[in-house]
Amino acid sequence: MTADLSFPPGFRWGVSTSAYQIEGAVAEGGRGPSTWDTFCAEPGKVLNGETGAVACDHYHRYAEDVALMRELGIDTYRFSFSWPRIQPDGTGPGNAAGLDFYDRLIDTLLGAGISPAPTLYHWDTPQPLEDAGGWLSRDITERFADYASVLAARFADRVPMWITINEPMVLTLMGYSLGAHAPGKELMFDALPVAHHQLLAHGRAVQALRAGGGVNIGIASNHAPTWAASDSAEDVEAAGLYDNLINWLFADPVLLGKYPAGYEAAMPGPVEDDLKVISTPLDWFGINHYSPVSVGAATGQADTAATDGIPLPPGLPFEPRALEGYERTDFGWPIVPAAFGEILRTFKDRYGDRLPPIYITENGCAINDVPVDGVVDDQRRIAYLDGYLRSLRSAIDDGVDVRGYFQWSLMDNFEWAAGYSQRFGLVHVDFETLERTPKASYHWLHDVIAKNRE
Ligand code: IFM
């Protein structure tokens, strides 16, 4: 199966994780409370009342996890700093024990020959900042720039690749618009300032990281082809609206310095000046991709797979529809390898020479196989990765400049509102014993990487 999965020389292979999803140890090392601690404590918000309090206990087991990465053969490990571990109140010079933890992690990675690629923010906001208005408040963009400066001062000597923010669309939609993620606000379109403030924080962080010696900086933004449910004018129009909202509202400001038509007026200003900061040139652009989405005009036939089972409220001018005819992951997400190449080609066509090199900062699937006689034979994940990597390769052959692929995720972890029910890992984690068991897909990806090094 791996024979023709070859990628250009120098192509980088990695895995991705995030702090709240794997670290645990939420009350150790001076870490402050985060919005996700608060959200998880609210009854009914997370499946089975589960939390990230222990998660994979990576805070204590990071050395074992780095050993698993070394065995896998990756070049790059994308993880996230926990903002409340670095700045428990969201401000200040940095918590010594928190900084020390990431020192240990980064030094262990470098010792194993793996490049650290940290994300500054993957959704775990210090609770005191949320209490002061969170991402609805412009002040957080200053706080984020200060936080970036603290990180650059400590780690720029050893970190060769930086990621500012993970999936600003998801925090806006799931966190502040629908209330399905922390901080659980249901503001619908009044959540749009959250998008603007994250984008501005991203631009300010790029500048702060560079001022502190940081190099090779990008963002991890999630993107999906939006397919009209039919050729009817109503469905095509609805799909276009949705496409702007989930894709171009987040990528156009960064890559073109402007919002899709109609959005600028909804954003808190001074938007024109902010857009100059937001579009500070990047060294690369990160795309997280999982599935396409089908969208039609609102008729009451909405499918909730695109919003993790959360229904959109009535009255919207569009609705996600079920994509028929495709297998689905155990999370219900359609498996459509061709959509991966499609979104990459769309980026090339839409942005032309404004598009820097691309990294795939996430791709993967929830396949919930568990050990049988000590073996996790997750053939469906292998088939998924094989198909998606082939599609990626076809986009590269069509001239899309993709420099690396970081699989989500190294190990099974806390899947936000779905708790521990969805297993995205190459490594199985027993959440009772915390034992790690590499799955068949781990060995398969090992072979793909090894063949690409021959
Ligand atoms: O687990 C998440 C990750 O935190 C962000 N991107 C999608 C993954 C799977 O849902």
Short mmCIF file of N, CA and C in Angstrom, two decimals, residues 280-361:
data_model
loop_
_atom_site.label_atom_id
_atom_site.label_comp_id
_atom_site.label_asym_id
_atom_site.label_seq_id
_atom_site.Cartn_x
_atom_site.Cartn_y
_atom_site.Cartn_z
N THR A 280 0.25 40.75 8.05
CA THR A 280 1.71 40.71 8.14
C THR A 280 2.18 39.44 7.42
N PRO A 281 3.10 39.55 6.46
CA PRO A 281 3.45 38.36 5.67
C PRO A 281 3.92 37.19 6.54
N LEU A 282 3.47 36.02 6.16
CA LEU A 282 3.82 34.79 6.89
C LEU A 282 4.91 34.03 6.14
N ASP A 283 5.60 33.18 6.87
CA ASP A 283 6.58 32.31 6.22
C ASP A 283 5.90 31.11 5.57
N TRP A 284 4.75 30.76 6.09
CA TRP A 284 3.99 29.63 5.54
C TRP A 284 2.56 29.74 6.07
N PHE A 285 1.64 29.01 5.44
CA PHE A 285 0.24 29.00 5.88
C PHE A 285 -0.15 27.56 6.20
N GLY A 286 -0.71 27.34 7.38
CA GLY A 286 -1.07 25.98 7.80
C GLY A 286 -2.54 25.69 7.56
N ILE A 287 -2.80 24.55 6.94
CA ILE A 287 -4.18 24.13 6.68
C ILE A 287 -4.47 22.85 7.47
N ASN A 288 -5.54 22.91 8.27
CA ASN A 288 -6.08 21.70 8.90
C ASN A 288 -7.26 21.27 8.04
N HIS A 289 -7.28 20.01 7.65
CA HIS A 289 -8.39 19.57 6.82
C HIS A 289 -8.88 18.18 7.23
N TYR A 290 -10.19 18.02 7.25
CA TYR A 290 -10.78 16.73 7.59
C TYR A 290 -11.80 16.27 6.54
N SER A 291 -12.84 17.06 6.31
CA SER A 291 -13.95 16.65 5.42
C SER A 291 -14.51 17.86 4.68
N PRO A 292 -15.12 17.61 3.52
CA PRO A 292 -15.87 18.70 2.87
C PRO A 292 -17.22 18.84 3.55
N VAL A 293 -17.92 19.89 3.18
CA VAL A 293 -19.27 20.05 3.74
C VAL A 293 -20.24 20.38 2.60
N SER A 294 -21.41 19.77 2.68
CA SER A 294 -22.46 20.05 1.70
C SER A 294 -23.42 21.04 2.34
N VAL A 295 -23.81 22.06 1.56
CA VAL A 295 -24.66 23.11 2.12
C VAL A 295 -25.78 23.44 1.14
N GLY A 296 -26.96 23.62 1.68
CA GLY A 296 -28.09 24.03 0.86
C GLY A 296 -28.85 25.17 1.53
N ALA A 297 -29.85 25.66 0.83
CA ALA A 297 -30.72 26.68 1.42
C ALA A 297 -31.50 26.05 2.58
N ALA A 298 -31.88 26.85 3.54
CA ALA A 298 -32.55 26.33 4.72
C ALA A 298 -33.92 25.74 4.38
N THR A 299 -34.07 24.45 4.70
CA THR A 299 -35.37 23.79 4.44
C THR A 299 -35.74 22.87 5.60
N GLY A 300 -34.95 22.88 6.65
CA GLY A 300 -35.22 22.00 7.77
C GLY A 300 -34.64 20.60 7.60
N GLN A 301 -33.69 20.42 6.64
CA GLN A 301 -33.07 19.08 6.46
C GLN A 301 -31.64 19.08 6.96
N ALA A 302 -31.31 19.97 7.88
CA ALA A 302 -29.91 20.13 8.28
C ALA A 302 -29.33 18.86 8.88
N ASP A 303 -28.03 18.64 8.58
CA ASP A 303 -27.25 17.54 9.14
C ASP A 303 -26.27 18.17 10.12
N THR A 304 -26.02 17.52 11.22
CA THR A 304 -25.19 18.17 12.23
C THR A 304 -23.76 17.64 12.27
N ALA A 305 -23.37 16.81 11.27
CA ALA A 305 -22.00 16.27 11.30
C ALA A 305 -20.96 17.39 11.26
N ALA A 306 -21.25 18.46 10.50
CA ALA A 306 -20.26 19.54 10.36
C ALA A 306 -20.10 20.34 11.64
N THR A 307 -21.07 20.25 12.52
CA THR A 307 -20.98 21.00 13.78
C THR A 307 -20.98 20.04 14.98
N ASP A 308 -20.37 18.88 14.78
CA ASP A 308 -20.20 17.89 15.85
C ASP A 308 -21.49 17.59 16.60
N GLY A 309 -22.57 17.47 15.84
CA GLY A 309 -23.84 17.07 16.45
C GLY A 309 -24.65 18.23 17.01
N ILE A 310 -24.11 19.45 16.94
CA ILE A 310 -24.85 20.60 17.49
C ILE A 310 -25.72 21.19 16.38
N PRO A 311 -27.05 21.24 16.59
CA PRO A 311 -27.90 21.83 15.54
C PRO A 311 -27.69 23.33 15.43
N LEU A 312 -27.70 23.85 14.21
CA LEU A 312 -27.69 25.30 14.03
C LEU A 312 -29.09 25.82 14.33
N PRO A 313 -29.18 27.01 14.88
CA PRO A 313 -30.52 27.54 15.19
C PRO A 313 -31.30 27.84 13.91
N PRO A 314 -32.61 27.88 14.02
CA PRO A 314 -33.42 28.20 12.83
C PRO A 314 -33.21 29.66 12.41
N GLY A 315 -33.56 29.95 11.18
CA GLY A 315 -33.52 31.34 10.73
C GLY A 315 -32.27 31.70 9.96
N LEU A 316 -31.33 30.75 9.79
CA LEU A 316 -30.12 31.06 9.03
C LEU A 316 -30.39 30.89 7.53
N PRO A 317 -29.60 31.58 6.69
CA PRO A 317 -29.86 31.50 5.24
C PRO A 317 -29.21 30.26 4.59
N PHE A 318 -28.73 29.31 5.39
CA PHE A 318 -28.09 28.11 4.84
C PHE A 318 -28.23 26.98 5.85
N GLU A 319 -27.96 25.76 5.40
CA GLU A 319 -27.88 24.66 6.36
C GLU A 319 -26.95 23.58 5.82
N PRO A 320 -26.07 23.04 6.67
CA PRO A 320 -25.25 21.91 6.25
C PRO A 320 -26.17 20.71 6.00
N ARG A 321 -25.88 19.97 4.94
CA ARG A 321 -26.69 18.79 4.59
C ARG A 321 -25.82 17.54 4.69
N ALA A 322 -26.46 16.40 4.83
CA ALA A 322 -25.72 15.13 4.86
C ALA A 322 -25.04 14.92 3.50
N LEU A 323 -23.80 14.49 3.52
CA LEU A 323 -23.11 14.14 2.28
C LEU A 323 -23.33 12.66 2.07
N GLU A 324 -24.17 12.31 1.12
CA GLU A 324 -24.50 10.90 0.92
C GLU A 324 -23.44 10.21 0.07
N GLY A 325 -23.33 8.90 0.24
CA GLY A 325 -22.50 8.12 -0.65
C GLY A 325 -21.05 7.99 -0.21
N TYR A 326 -20.75 8.43 0.99
CA TYR A 326 -19.37 8.30 1.47
C TYR A 326 -19.36 7.54 2.80
N GLU A 327 -18.28 6.79 3.01
CA GLU A 327 -18.08 6.21 4.34
C GLU A 327 -17.85 7.35 5.31
N ARG A 328 -18.08 7.07 6.58
CA ARG A 328 -17.86 8.09 7.60
C ARG A 328 -16.91 7.55 8.66
N THR A 329 -16.22 8.47 9.32
CA THR A 329 -15.40 8.07 10.46
C THR A 329 -16.34 7.74 11.62
N ASP A 330 -15.79 7.27 12.72
CA ASP A 330 -16.64 6.95 13.87
C ASP A 330 -17.24 8.20 14.51
N PHE A 331 -16.73 9.37 14.15
CA PHE A 331 -17.28 10.65 14.61
C PHE A 331 -18.40 11.12 13.67
N GLY A 332 -18.58 10.39 12.55
CA GLY A 332 -19.63 10.75 11.60
C GLY A 332 -19.15 11.69 10.50
N TRP A 333 -17.85 11.94 10.41
CA TRP A 333 -17.33 12.85 9.39
C TRP A 333 -17.12 12.09 8.09
N PRO A 334 -17.63 12.60 6.95
CA PRO A 334 -17.47 11.90 5.68
C PRO A 334 -16.00 11.76 5.29
N ILE A 335 -15.67 10.60 4.74
CA ILE A 335 -14.29 10.34 4.30
C ILE A 335 -14.24 10.60 2.79
N VAL A 336 -13.61 11.71 2.41
CA VAL A 336 -13.61 12.13 1.00
C VAL A 336 -12.21 12.59 0.62
N PRO A 337 -11.33 11.66 0.30
CA PRO A 337 -9.93 12.05 0.03
C PRO A 337 -9.81 13.13 -1.03
N ALA A 338 -10.64 13.07 -2.09
CA ALA A 338 -10.48 14.04 -3.19
C ALA A 338 -10.67 15.48 -2.72
N ALA A 339 -11.44 15.66 -1.64
CA ALA A 339 -11.69 17.02 -1.14
C ALA A 339 -10.41 17.67 -0.61
N PHE A 340 -9.48 16.85 -0.18
CA PHE A 340 -8.21 17.37 0.37
C PHE A 340 -7.43 18.08 -0.76
N GLY A 341 -7.25 17.36 -1.86
CA GLY A 341 -6.57 17.98 -3.01
C GLY A 341 -7.35 19.20 -3.49
N GLU A 342 -8.69 19.09 -3.45
CA GLU A 342 -9.50 20.21 -3.96
C GLU A 342 -9.27 21.49 -3.16
N ILE A 343 -9.27 21.40 -1.84
CA ILE A 343 -9.11 22.63 -1.05
C ILE A 343 -7.72 23.22 -1.26
N LEU A 344 -6.74 22.35 -1.47
CA LEU A 344 -5.37 22.86 -1.69
C LEU A 344 -5.28 23.58 -3.04
N ARG A 345 -5.91 23.00 -4.05
CA ARG A 345 -5.91 23.66 -5.37
C ARG A 345 -6.67 24.98 -5.30
N THR A 346 -7.75 24.99 -4.52
CA THR A 346 -8.53 26.23 -4.37
C THR A 346 -7.66 27.33 -3.76
N PHE A 347 -6.87 26.97 -2.77
CA PHE A 347 -5.97 27.97 -2.16
C PHE A 347 -5.00 28.52 -3.20
N LYS A 348 -4.44 27.63 -4.01
CA LYS A 348 -3.47 28.07 -5.03
C LYS A 348 -4.16 29.03 -6.01
N ASP A 349 -5.37 28.65 -6.44
CA ASP A 349 -6.07 29.48 -7.43
C ASP A 349 -6.52 30.81 -6.83
N ARG A 350 -7.01 30.76 -5.61
CA ARG A 350 -7.58 31.97 -5.00
C ARG A 350 -6.50 32.99 -4.64
N TYR A 351 -5.36 32.50 -4.17
CA TYR A 351 -4.37 33.43 -3.61
C TYR A 351 -3.14 33.63 -4.48
N GLY A 352 -2.92 32.77 -5.47
CA GLY A 352 -1.80 32.97 -6.38
C GLY A 352 -0.50 33.25 -5.65
N ASP A 353 0.18 34.33 -6.07
CA ASP A 353 1.50 34.57 -5.47
C ASP A 353 1.41 35.22 -4.08
N ARG A 354 0.19 35.43 -3.57
CA ARG A 354 0.05 35.88 -2.17
C ARG A 354 0.14 34.69 -1.20
N LEU A 355 0.13 33.49 -1.75
CA LEU A 355 0.11 32.29 -0.89
C LEU A 355 1.53 31.82 -0.60
N PRO A 356 1.94 31.84 0.66
CA PRO A 356 3.26 31.28 0.97
C PRO A 356 3.19 29.75 0.91
N PRO A 357 4.31 29.05 1.11
CA PRO A 357 4.25 27.59 1.16
C PRO A 357 3.23 27.12 2.20
N ILE A 358 2.63 25.97 1.92
CA ILE A 358 1.61 25.42 2.82
C ILE A 358 2.21 24.28 3.64
N TYR A 359 1.81 24.20 4.90
CA TYR A 359 1.98 22.98 5.69
C TYR A 359 0.60 22.44 6.03
N ILE A 360 0.45 21.15 6.00
CA ILE A 360 -0.78 20.54 6.52
C ILE A 360 -0.56 20.38 8.01
N THR A 361 -1.19 21.24 8.79
CA THR A 361 -0.93 21.25 10.22
C THR A 361 -1.83 20.26 10.98
#
